[in-house]
């Protein structure tokens, strides 16, 4: 059985390395004799190498051509070197662009990382064999290891490989010295890119191979898409702008949070002031609750405040139903029958202790659906209740004394103003905080206690245990 | 420039290798039906484009003209998390705004308290290339998967010495690598996407498949759940250049966008839930409006040639952060379409990027084995 270790660093037919085509166009421009990077002849160990360019010239050219900053040009230049379009002459193993008089050359297009020419192991074996023939012991340790492995795997082809290597070696000896040196450098650079030394990363490494199997069934989908209604751009785009503008002050990366951003000052007071069970919330939080009903109930502190308001209005059953329905929808599959039964008994059946007020049709549909409960059976009722809270209760909440009171009491923490010494001290004493597991356990315990408290009193049971005095 | 000599025999070997796989699997199609379908498809597509164009009365940057420009934007690395022995492939934040889970190519999944940079938990997966990891909403578990084609859930423990692998739960099973996973609103359900071209919704406790989503023609690489109050949809992006919007309840694909020119590596909902952004190998990030059913912005520059691997929005949706394969992070002004800033620091590809739950910072994971928190 033939085992081929084909490490293909350039994909055959996928546009995955689309970036390479753009890079190639760019590199071609760089080599233009008139408008490209200035090249000169350089002496390297007696031989004169033609078309050598310096790192700083490359950088300057990129800055001018792409109209970018030096840093960005540096990053892009390093990419060119990492992918093997430009190779360094002296420190050949370090594939970065150094912006000084370090010498580089353009790689010949034959060796460019194009899509149709994978860097095969057999070519690598021939290359290593050739170097071995030229001078024994010339291979680096990692190359020696590759060589030994290839010798083992490709043993059946080894005669062919040695024959190829010898022919190439003979052919190169017939060339003129400068040509030979140039070719050696190019080939060496190519293999550094495609078979990188230990503990360096290869620019050609693109991660896992991706499959493709284009075979789409589009027409039904397109017909449906045509029937779908869409909104005018002006309407939806204005909505985005509105969202961004209203949330601008709440975005910690745009408006400095008060008292300070914990990641910058190493002081976590900001998080502590915004915890779920804090007594007095911050003014910013309270303002955010007013932006929309969803913002209010997404914030756990806000939701708690809203529930307080509902309790005063004696309409807490809506929120309780919503939460119970959410729990069922996102919960474990095995818990669904039990939860649906509980919800029916508590919220939906006639004379239920926390009966919710929904229209007859929805109630009918829901109760019927509960015969065969599934996780989405309460969707209609849940949406109805949610919309009721969103369109009516929410606005009453915002006008209520509960909310207005909270607005007045809300904290406006003073911004931190740490000295450098204090910042250093903060960095050394970062608060480890409470583990989310502990917080979760606390929350679950609270919920369980609340559930017990909310359960309707069973009169018969109390009589049975003589707790209720019937006099 | 001189090239090496190749003998005739070697050339013929190469020719043999260049036979495309398609030739081996091509079936005989009745030409008429195929061309009819194609013609119908083209007509429908043109019709759809025309309908959408009628509603397209303004461009995003025009509407954004009245908005103030962003001043100079400075962000720095505030934390560097070192500890992975190989490429970091994925990361996710915990809802407590400071803890992070990250996974890497060597099979390690690490839970960090990014604020103190302490490692809190570590798990070694039985496979390499752990490409997906997610933190549970409760903060009590993490999910991860990759080349093992599965998604496993590890409950976390307060006991540092406990072996987390003992309580591991195998939840999802795909027929190819797991590319992304996410918990829904609770610890009890997981949404996964895979190289087998499907997404799936699973019940954690029983491992039961609740719903599967078919429609991508190639590997699905990323997914994101809708943040909105209805919470019933999610988006996915794949190697077929499509970004699909799915209804979790019915399993139907309700919207699809195909404007990218290459694989879509990352999709992320806009904070309001009415739009989403995507990052692709074609070096662009794009914004899609769900209500107007069209692409509304392209974030690209001539100097950005390498693919975007991961994108995320800031809390207000004004900024779009993109991690790219050329080791940089570009920060875009979502409304005006311009680049606000470029961040350097990573020494290899940025493979994962997520903004923290309260928007105070974002974290980037890279193939240089580290994670960085920026603010």
mmCIF file of C-alpha atoms in Angstrom, chain A residues 4 12-20 22-23 26 65-69 71-72 75-76 78-80 82-83 105-106 108-111 117-118 120 122-123 126 130 157 160 163-164 167-168 171 175 179 183 186-187 201-226 228-241 243-245 247-248 250-254 257 261-264 266-268 270-271 274-275 288 292 294 322 326 328-335 374-377 379 386 390 430-441, chain B residues 1-7 9-10 13-14 17 21-22 37 40-41 44-45 47-48 51-52 55-60 63-64 67 70 73 75 78-79 87 93-94 96-99 113-117 121 129 131 135 138-140 147 156-158 176-177 184-186 188-189 195 201 203 205-206 208 210 217-219 221 227-232 239 241-242 248-249 253-256 258 261-263 265 270-272 274-275 281-283 287 289 291-294 296 302-307 314-319 321 325-328 335 339 342 344 347-349 356 358-362 367 373 375:
data_model
loop_
_atom_site.group_PDB
_atom_site.id
_atom_site.type_symbol
_atom_site.label_atom_id
_atom_site.label_comp_id
_atom_site.label_asym_id
_atom_site.label_seq_id
_atom_site.Cartn_x
_atom_site.Cartn_y
_atom_site.Cartn_z
ATOM 1 C CA UNK A 4 1.584 9.465 0.325
ATOM 2 C CA UNK A 12 -6.227 23.041 -5.989
ATOM 3 C CA UNK A 13 -9.533 24.416 -6.998
ATOM 4 C CA UNK A 14 -10.748 26.550 -4.160
ATOM 5 C CA UNK A 15 -10.716 30.304 -4.123
ATOM 6 C CA UNK A 16 -9.566 30.132 -0.499
ATOM 7 C CA UNK A 17 -6.217 31.714 -1.202
ATOM 8 C CA UNK A 18 -7.914 34.504 -3.123
ATOM 9 C CA UNK A 19 -5.583 36.893 -1.336
ATOM 10 C CA UNK A 20 -2.626 35.392 -3.225
ATOM 11 C CA UNK A 22 -4.074 40.152 -5.252
ATOM 12 C CA UNK A 23 -0.637 39.870 -3.670
ATOM 13 C CA UNK A 26 1.009 43.818 -6.253
ATOM 14 C CA UNK A 65 1.810 53.002 -3.262
ATOM 15 C CA UNK A 66 -0.837 51.928 -0.749
ATOM 16 C CA UNK A 67 -0.984 55.271 1.054
ATOM 17 C CA UNK A 68 -0.732 53.700 4.488
ATOM 18 C CA UNK A 69 1.235 54.287 7.674
ATOM 19 C CA UNK A 71 3.341 50.311 10.726
ATOM 20 C CA UNK A 72 0.773 48.995 8.293
ATOM 21 C CA UNK A 75 2.819 44.390 8.547
ATOM 22 C CA UNK A 76 2.075 43.986 4.848
ATOM 23 C CA UNK A 78 6.165 40.949 6.528
ATOM 24 C CA UNK A 79 3.308 39.107 4.840
ATOM 25 C CA UNK A 80 5.126 39.344 1.512
ATOM 26 C CA UNK A 82 6.207 35.175 5.036
ATOM 27 C CA UNK A 83 4.475 33.982 1.861
ATOM 28 C CA UNK A 105 15.376 39.725 -3.514
ATOM 29 C CA UNK A 106 12.188 38.992 -5.369
ATOM 30 C CA UNK A 108 11.027 33.956 -9.138
ATOM 31 C CA UNK A 109 7.382 33.396 -10.186
ATOM 32 C CA UNK A 110 8.169 29.713 -10.635
ATOM 33 C CA UNK A 111 8.406 29.469 -6.857
ATOM 34 C CA UNK A 117 1.420 23.569 -7.707
ATOM 35 C CA UNK A 118 1.518 21.907 -4.317
ATOM 36 C CA UNK A 120 5.163 17.964 -2.778
ATOM 37 C CA UNK A 122 8.947 14.189 -3.525
ATOM 38 C CA UNK A 123 10.293 17.574 -4.618
ATOM 39 C CA UNK A 126 14.995 15.644 -4.287
ATOM 40 C CA UNK A 130 20.769 17.288 -3.911
ATOM 41 C CA UNK A 157 11.236 5.691 -5.054
ATOM 42 C CA UNK A 160 14.464 7.836 -8.797
ATOM 43 C CA UNK A 163 18.831 10.108 -9.950
ATOM 44 C CA UNK A 164 16.864 13.352 -10.191
ATOM 45 C CA UNK A 167 20.995 15.295 -12.625
ATOM 46 C CA UNK A 168 19.979 18.608 -11.122
ATOM 47 C CA UNK A 171 23.112 20.730 -14.438
ATOM 48 C CA UNK A 175 25.848 27.143 -14.849
ATOM 49 C CA UNK A 179 23.276 32.153 -11.606
ATOM 50 C CA UNK A 183 19.093 29.758 -7.925
ATOM 51 C CA UNK A 186 15.653 31.030 -4.436
ATOM 52 C CA UNK A 187 15.207 27.344 -3.924
ATOM 53 C CA UNK A 201 5.351 29.249 11.805
ATOM 54 C CA UNK A 202 4.752 28.945 8.105
ATOM 55 C CA UNK A 203 2.950 31.722 6.298
ATOM 56 C CA UNK A 204 1.468 28.997 4.117
ATOM 57 C CA UNK A 205 -0.220 27.283 7.033
ATOM 58 C CA UNK A 206 -3.887 27.924 6.476
ATOM 59 C CA UNK A 207 -5.353 25.561 9.036
ATOM 60 C CA UNK A 208 -7.728 22.716 8.383
ATOM 61 C CA UNK A 209 -8.697 21.748 4.857
ATOM 62 C CA UNK A 210 -12.238 22.710 3.924
ATOM 63 C CA UNK A 211 -14.488 20.618 1.732
ATOM 64 C CA UNK A 212 -16.670 21.989 -1.001
ATOM 65 C CA UNK A 213 -19.546 20.393 -2.790
ATOM 66 C CA UNK A 214 -21.528 23.019 -4.673
ATOM 67 C CA UNK A 215 -24.929 21.589 -5.492
ATOM 68 C CA UNK A 216 -27.510 24.166 -4.512
ATOM 69 C CA UNK A 217 -31.303 23.841 -4.735
ATOM 70 C CA UNK A 218 -32.170 27.475 -5.133
ATOM 71 C CA UNK A 219 -35.438 28.044 -6.978
ATOM 72 C CA UNK A 220 -37.919 27.344 -4.166
ATOM 73 C CA UNK A 221 -35.943 29.591 -1.910
ATOM 74 C CA UNK A 222 -35.894 32.456 -4.409
ATOM 75 C CA UNK A 223 -39.665 32.256 -4.919
ATOM 76 C CA UNK A 224 -40.207 32.451 -1.190
ATOM 77 C CA UNK A 225 -37.804 35.376 -0.977
ATOM 78 C CA UNK A 226 -39.828 37.286 -3.560
ATOM 79 C CA UNK A 228 -41.337 38.083 1.603
ATOM 80 C CA UNK A 229 -41.909 41.732 2.371
ATOM 81 C CA UNK A 230 -38.960 43.974 2.960
ATOM 82 C CA UNK A 231 -38.654 47.377 4.531
ATOM 83 C CA UNK A 232 -37.422 50.532 2.820
ATOM 84 C CA UNK A 233 -33.733 51.191 3.329
ATOM 85 C CA UNK A 234 -34.371 54.669 4.667
ATOM 86 C CA UNK A 235 -36.525 53.232 7.428
ATOM 87 C CA UNK A 236 -34.208 50.471 8.579
ATOM 88 C CA UNK A 237 -30.988 52.437 8.168
ATOM 89 C CA UNK A 238 -32.389 55.325 10.173
ATOM 90 C CA UNK A 239 -33.201 52.799 12.875
ATOM 91 C CA UNK A 240 -29.543 51.747 13.006
ATOM 92 C CA UNK A 241 -28.385 55.316 13.345
ATOM 93 C CA UNK A 243 -29.780 52.751 17.949
ATOM 94 C CA UNK A 244 -26.139 53.784 17.734
ATOM 95 C CA UNK A 245 -26.852 57.323 18.875
ATOM 96 C CA UNK A 247 -26.436 53.730 22.958
ATOM 97 C CA UNK A 248 -23.397 55.926 22.430
ATOM 98 C CA UNK A 250 -23.576 53.357 27.193
ATOM 99 C CA UNK A 251 -20.757 51.992 25.067
ATOM 100 C CA UNK A 252 -17.689 51.796 27.333
ATOM 101 C CA UNK A 253 -15.336 51.889 24.354
ATOM 102 C CA UNK A 254 -16.771 55.180 23.142
ATOM 103 C CA UNK A 257 -17.391 54.360 31.955
ATOM 104 C CA UNK A 261 -12.885 50.861 32.851
ATOM 105 C CA UNK A 262 -11.620 47.926 34.955
ATOM 106 C CA UNK A 263 -9.328 46.701 32.202
ATOM 107 C CA UNK A 264 -7.531 50.018 32.057
ATOM 108 C CA UNK A 266 -7.218 47.406 37.203
ATOM 109 C CA UNK A 267 -9.966 48.494 39.589
ATOM 110 C CA UNK A 268 -13.213 46.512 39.323
ATOM 111 C CA UNK A 270 -17.452 49.407 37.779
ATOM 112 C CA UNK A 271 -18.448 45.740 37.855
ATOM 113 C CA UNK A 274 -23.497 46.949 38.343
ATOM 114 C CA UNK A 275 -24.017 43.600 39.988
ATOM 115 C CA UNK A 288 -30.528 52.331 29.924
ATOM 116 C CA UNK A 292 -36.615 49.729 25.638
ATOM 117 C CA UNK A 294 -35.957 44.474 26.269
ATOM 118 C CA UNK A 322 -43.146 34.935 30.844
ATOM 119 C CA UNK A 326 -38.876 31.019 28.802
ATOM 120 C CA UNK A 328 -39.636 25.736 29.436
ATOM 121 C CA UNK A 329 -38.604 26.855 25.974
ATOM 122 C CA UNK A 330 -34.896 26.830 26.698
ATOM 123 C CA UNK A 331 -34.886 24.032 29.230
ATOM 124 C CA UNK A 332 -34.182 20.340 29.173
ATOM 125 C CA UNK A 333 -36.443 18.166 27.030
ATOM 126 C CA UNK A 334 -37.271 15.791 29.871
ATOM 127 C CA UNK A 335 -38.563 18.603 32.044
ATOM 128 C CA UNK A 374 -43.632 20.544 23.314
ATOM 129 C CA UNK A 375 -41.219 23.321 24.070
ATOM 130 C CA UNK A 376 -42.877 25.880 21.797
ATOM 131 C CA UNK A 377 -46.464 25.200 22.899
ATOM 132 C CA UNK A 379 -45.234 30.652 22.171
ATOM 133 C CA UNK A 386 -44.714 39.991 26.272
ATOM 134 C CA UNK A 390 -43.913 45.945 26.349
ATOM 135 C CA UNK A 430 -6.469 42.783 41.221
ATOM 136 C CA UNK A 431 -9.673 41.648 42.863
ATOM 137 C CA UNK A 432 -10.336 37.957 42.110
ATOM 138 C CA UNK A 433 -14.080 38.525 42.413
ATOM 139 C CA UNK A 434 -16.628 35.792 43.064
ATOM 140 C CA UNK A 435 -16.739 32.651 40.970
ATOM 141 C CA UNK A 436 -19.750 32.567 38.632
ATOM 142 C CA UNK A 437 -20.501 29.085 39.965
ATOM 143 C CA UNK A 438 -21.015 30.512 43.465
ATOM 144 C CA UNK A 439 -23.189 33.334 42.117
ATOM 145 C CA UNK A 440 -25.260 30.842 40.169
ATOM 146 C CA UNK A 441 -25.784 28.666 43.231
ATOM 147 C CA UNK B 1 15.386 34.149 -13.448
ATOM 148 C CA UNK B 2 16.324 30.508 -13.852
ATOM 149 C CA UNK B 3 14.219 27.515 -12.919
ATOM 150 C CA UNK B 4 15.343 23.953 -12.162
ATOM 151 C CA UNK B 5 15.201 21.186 -14.738
ATOM 152 C CA UNK B 6 12.379 18.661 -14.609
ATOM 153 C CA UNK B 7 12.578 15.383 -16.448
ATOM 154 C CA UNK B 9 8.754 11.403 -16.287
ATOM 155 C CA UNK B 10 8.268 13.791 -13.429
ATOM 156 C CA UNK B 13 3.421 12.433 -12.840
ATOM 157 C CA UNK B 14 2.391 15.996 -12.233
ATOM 158 C CA UNK B 17 -2.020 14.680 -10.183
ATOM 159 C CA UNK B 21 -11.712 15.453 -8.619
ATOM 160 C CA UNK B 22 -14.853 16.714 -10.372
ATOM 161 C CA UNK B 37 -33.527 25.255 -13.938
ATOM 162 C CA UNK B 40 -35.430 29.979 -14.079
ATOM 163 C CA UNK B 41 -33.018 30.577 -11.237
ATOM 164 C CA UNK B 44 -35.913 34.799 -10.226
ATOM 165 C CA UNK B 45 -32.642 36.266 -9.018
ATOM 166 C CA UNK B 47 -36.557 39.764 -10.281
ATOM 167 C CA UNK B 48 -35.601 39.639 -6.606
ATOM 168 C CA UNK B 51 -37.773 44.265 -6.139
ATOM 169 C CA UNK B 52 -35.172 44.964 -3.499
ATOM 170 C CA UNK B 55 -36.962 49.822 -1.743
ATOM 171 C CA UNK B 56 -33.345 50.910 -1.678
ATOM 172 C CA UNK B 57 -33.784 54.655 -1.481
ATOM 173 C CA UNK B 58 -30.720 55.644 0.515
ATOM 174 C CA UNK B 59 -27.212 54.434 1.405
ATOM 175 C CA UNK B 60 -26.001 53.915 4.949
ATOM 176 C CA UNK B 63 -27.987 58.525 6.550
ATOM 177 C CA UNK B 64 -24.903 58.636 8.725
ATOM 178 C CA UNK B 67 -23.719 61.613 12.926
ATOM 179 C CA UNK B 70 -15.344 59.445 15.981
ATOM 180 C CA UNK B 73 -9.329 56.087 18.763
ATOM 181 C CA UNK B 75 -6.844 51.004 22.234
ATOM 182 C CA UNK B 78 -4.356 45.435 28.600
ATOM 183 C CA UNK B 79 -3.825 41.732 29.232
ATOM 184 C CA UNK B 87 -2.548 27.998 17.929
ATOM 185 C CA UNK B 93 -16.599 35.261 27.319
ATOM 186 C CA UNK B 94 -18.449 34.308 30.446
ATOM 187 C CA UNK B 96 -19.545 37.691 34.434
ATOM 188 C CA UNK B 97 -17.635 39.930 31.986
ATOM 189 C CA UNK B 98 -14.169 38.827 33.083
ATOM 190 C CA UNK B 99 -13.796 35.095 32.564
ATOM 191 C CA UNK B 113 -10.010 34.858 34.771
ATOM 192 C CA UNK B 114 -8.795 37.378 32.223
ATOM 193 C CA UNK B 115 -8.864 40.217 34.755
ATOM 194 C CA UNK B 116 -6.228 38.618 36.982
ATOM 195 C CA UNK B 117 -4.821 36.491 34.104
ATOM 196 C CA UNK B 121 -9.551 25.329 34.790
ATOM 197 C CA UNK B 129 -7.934 21.234 16.481
ATOM 198 C CA UNK B 131 -12.134 24.810 16.800
ATOM 199 C CA UNK B 135 -19.149 29.379 27.915
ATOM 200 C CA UNK B 138 -24.775 30.217 34.020
ATOM 201 C CA UNK B 139 -20.976 30.212 34.090
ATOM 202 C CA UNK B 140 -21.018 26.662 35.382
ATOM 203 C CA UNK B 147 -11.910 17.285 14.834
ATOM 204 C CA UNK B 156 -16.926 23.316 35.891
ATOM 205 C CA UNK B 157 -16.148 22.795 39.532
ATOM 206 C CA UNK B 158 -15.063 24.956 42.455
ATOM 207 C CA UNK B 176 -17.475 16.083 10.067
ATOM 208 C CA UNK B 177 -15.494 18.572 12.121
ATOM 209 C CA UNK B 184 -28.788 29.235 23.676
ATOM 210 C CA UNK B 185 -30.426 31.185 26.510
ATOM 211 C CA UNK B 186 -29.759 28.417 29.007
ATOM 212 C CA UNK B 188 -29.705 23.091 28.462
ATOM 213 C CA UNK B 189 -29.414 23.623 24.728
ATOM 214 C CA UNK B 195 -17.925 20.899 8.258
ATOM 215 C CA UNK B 201 -29.789 22.205 17.929
ATOM 216 C CA UNK B 203 -30.685 19.012 24.174
ATOM 217 C CA UNK B 205 -29.189 16.541 29.155
ATOM 218 C CA UNK B 206 -30.249 13.771 26.781
ATOM 219 C CA UNK B 208 -31.079 14.432 21.672
ATOM 220 C CA UNK B 210 -33.912 18.795 18.558
ATOM 221 C CA UNK B 217 -23.811 23.631 0.124
ATOM 222 C CA UNK B 218 -20.440 23.392 1.850
ATOM 223 C CA UNK B 219 -18.777 23.565 5.285
ATOM 224 C CA UNK B 221 -17.885 27.821 9.558
ATOM 225 C CA UNK B 227 -30.048 38.846 20.727
ATOM 226 C CA UNK B 228 -33.521 40.161 20.199
ATOM 227 C CA UNK B 229 -36.572 39.643 22.339
ATOM 228 C CA UNK B 230 -38.058 37.043 20.022
ATOM 229 C CA UNK B 231 -34.825 35.045 20.226
ATOM 230 C CA UNK B 232 -35.938 32.516 17.678
ATOM 231 C CA UNK B 239 -17.679 28.011 2.578
ATOM 232 C CA UNK B 241 -20.101 32.152 0.446
ATOM 233 C CA UNK B 242 -23.619 32.253 1.848
ATOM 234 C CA UNK B 248 -34.853 27.645 15.192
ATOM 235 C CA UNK B 249 -38.339 26.346 15.636
ATOM 236 C CA UNK B 253 -33.855 29.024 6.193
ATOM 237 C CA UNK B 254 -35.762 32.285 6.141
ATOM 238 C CA UNK B 255 -33.215 34.590 4.528
ATOM 239 C CA UNK B 256 -29.997 34.115 2.615
ATOM 240 C CA UNK B 258 -24.663 35.683 -1.095
ATOM 241 C CA UNK B 261 -16.507 36.349 -2.925
ATOM 242 C CA UNK B 262 -15.037 33.709 -0.680
ATOM 243 C CA UNK B 263 -15.605 31.661 2.482
ATOM 244 C CA UNK B 265 -15.364 32.883 8.414
ATOM 245 C CA UNK B 270 -25.802 43.725 15.311
ATOM 246 C CA UNK B 271 -26.761 44.520 18.956
ATOM 247 C CA UNK B 272 -30.342 45.425 18.012
ATOM 248 C CA UNK B 274 -31.905 43.839 12.930
ATOM 249 C CA UNK B 275 -28.670 43.372 11.067
ATOM 250 C CA UNK B 281 -11.523 35.314 3.157
ATOM 251 C CA UNK B 282 -12.136 37.903 0.428
ATOM 252 C CA UNK B 283 -10.657 40.456 2.860
ATOM 253 C CA UNK B 287 -23.135 44.558 6.946
ATOM 254 C CA UNK B 289 -29.825 44.613 6.904
ATOM 255 C CA UNK B 291 -35.445 44.106 7.495
ATOM 256 C CA UNK B 292 -34.498 45.543 4.092
ATOM 257 C CA UNK B 293 -33.177 42.118 3.100
ATOM 258 C CA UNK B 294 -29.930 43.375 1.540
ATOM 259 C CA UNK B 296 -25.866 47.715 3.126
ATOM 260 C CA UNK B 302 -7.067 48.326 -0.943
ATOM 261 C CA UNK B 303 -4.322 47.747 1.583
ATOM 262 C CA UNK B 304 -6.264 44.966 3.300
ATOM 263 C CA UNK B 305 -5.666 41.872 1.220
ATOM 264 C CA UNK B 306 -5.777 39.017 3.699
ATOM 265 C CA UNK B 307 -8.967 37.439 4.946
ATOM 266 C CA UNK B 314 -19.021 47.099 20.209
ATOM 267 C CA UNK B 315 -21.963 47.499 22.588
ATOM 268 C CA UNK B 316 -23.593 50.406 20.724
ATOM 269 C CA UNK B 317 -22.983 48.881 17.325
ATOM 270 C CA UNK B 318 -20.929 51.862 16.224
ATOM 271 C CA UNK B 319 -17.655 49.959 16.006
ATOM 272 C CA UNK B 321 -13.756 44.921 15.183
ATOM 273 C CA UNK B 325 -5.043 36.794 8.717
ATOM 274 C CA UNK B 326 -2.286 39.388 8.323
ATOM 275 C CA UNK B 327 -1.930 39.493 12.135
ATOM 276 C CA UNK B 328 -3.755 42.821 12.511
ATOM 277 C CA UNK B 335 -22.127 53.884 10.028
ATOM 278 C CA UNK B 339 -11.564 52.472 9.214
ATOM 279 C CA UNK B 342 -5.590 49.419 13.102
ATOM 280 C CA UNK B 344 -0.875 45.595 15.911
ATOM 281 C CA UNK B 347 2.604 37.680 15.854
ATOM 282 C CA UNK B 348 0.423 35.393 13.803
ATOM 283 C CA UNK B 349 -3.116 35.191 12.464
ATOM 284 C CA UNK B 356 -16.966 41.327 26.376
ATOM 285 C CA UNK B 358 -20.655 44.603 28.969
ATOM 286 C CA UNK B 359 -18.606 46.050 26.124
ATOM 287 C CA UNK B 360 -15.705 47.230 28.305
ATOM 288 C CA UNK B 361 -13.089 45.364 26.278
ATOM 289 C CA UNK B 362 -12.591 42.799 23.564
ATOM 290 C CA UNK B 367 -2.170 31.476 16.150
ATOM 291 C CA UNK B 373 -7.562 41.745 25.941
ATOM 292 C CA UNK B 375 -9.482 48.325 25.916
#
